[in-house]
Phi, psi and omega in degrees: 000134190282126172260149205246103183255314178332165175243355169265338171299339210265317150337294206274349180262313166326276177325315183286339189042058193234165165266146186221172140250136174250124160294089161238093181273155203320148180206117210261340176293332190326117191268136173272000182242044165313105202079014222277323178322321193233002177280145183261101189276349162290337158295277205297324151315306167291357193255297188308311175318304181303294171307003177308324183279311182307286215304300173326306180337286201272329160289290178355283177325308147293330183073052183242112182299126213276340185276343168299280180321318209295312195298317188263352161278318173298312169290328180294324178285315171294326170257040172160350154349263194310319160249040188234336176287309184302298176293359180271329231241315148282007177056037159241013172271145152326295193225160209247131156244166014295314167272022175075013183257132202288112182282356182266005167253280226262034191285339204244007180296342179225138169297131182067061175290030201244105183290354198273002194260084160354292166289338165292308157352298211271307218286307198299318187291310281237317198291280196320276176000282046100302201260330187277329198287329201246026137237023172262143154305110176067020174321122153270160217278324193300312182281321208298314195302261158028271181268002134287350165286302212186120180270009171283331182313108199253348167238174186274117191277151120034292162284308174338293211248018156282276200337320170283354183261337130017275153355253182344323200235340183053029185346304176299009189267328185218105144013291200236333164253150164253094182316257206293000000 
C-alpha cells in the first residue's frame, strides 16, 4: 500500500476511498489541554448529548467507535462552538457543525452532501473517521483526532491528545460540571 504523507494526496485518497497509508508519528509533547482556556464546556456537552442516538447510529453502521465521533464532536463544539455557529449563521464559515465539516474539501465524501442536515453532518464526520482509521497503522484515538483536524499533520497535534483525553474523561456526559 502506498504511503501518502501529502495533505492533497491524503484528501484525494479519502475521497476517492483508494489505499493509502498515512504517517503519523506519537508526540509525547502534544498538550492535551489545548485551548482548554477558551472551551466552552457546555456548548460541546450539550451538542454532544443532542446528537447522541445519530451518532450511535451512524458509528454502529461504520464500525466506528462512537465515543471516539462524541470526543471529536465535543471539541469541535467546544472549542470553537460559539463562533463558529455565529459564523455559519451570517454566511462566513469555512465549515458546518456539528462535526465541523468543511464542504469545499470533504463536499464529495457522501452522496447528499448538505451538510447543514445534522445527519448528513454526523454520516460525513463519522465517514472522514472512518476513512482516516483504515488508513493508519495501528491508530490512535490522538492520530485519527490529528488528521480529522488537518491530513498535512505528520505528527500527533495538540488536538489529538485534547480529544484523547476528552474520550478518556467523557466530558459530554454532564453538562453542568466540567471535571478536567
Amino acid at each position: 500500500m502506498p504511503v501518502v504523507n501529502n495533505t492533497q494526496e491524503r484528501i484525494d485518497s479519502i475521497l476517492d476511498d483508494t489505499p493509502a497509508t498515512f504517517e503519523v508519528a506519537n508526540n509525547p509533547s502534544a498538550d492535551s489541554h489545548y485551548g482548554e482556556w477558551r472551551a466552552l464546556h457546555d456548548i460541546g456537552a450539550m451538542q454532544t448529548l443532542f446528537y447522541a442516538d445519530i451518532i450511535d447510529i451512524e458509528a454502529a453502521a461504520q464500525g466506528v467507535n462512537p465515543n471516539l465521533v462524541k470526543a471529536i464532536m465535543y471539541v469541535e463544539n467546544a472549542h470553537g462552538g460559539i463562533y463558529g455557529y455565529a459564523a455559519e449563521n451570517i454566511g462566513i464559515a469555512n465549515s458546518i457543525y456539528p462535526m465541523n465539516i468543511n464542504p469545499e474539501i470533504w463536499g464529495d465524501l457522501i452522496p447528499s452532501g448538505d451538510f447543514s442536515d445534522p445527519t448528513i453532518n454526523i454520516r460525513a464526520g463519522v465517514t472522514l473517521i472512518k476513512r482516516i482509521i483504515d488508513r493508519l497503522d495501528n491508530p490512535s484515538v490522538e492520530q485519527i483526532a490529528t488528521l480529522y483536524v488537518g491530513t498535512g499533520f505528520l505528527e500527533v497535534h495538540d488536538y489529538g491528545a485534547r480529544v484523547k483525553m476528552v474520550m478518556d474523561n467523557q466530558l459530554w456526559e454532564d453538562p453542568l460540571n466540567y471535571p478536567v
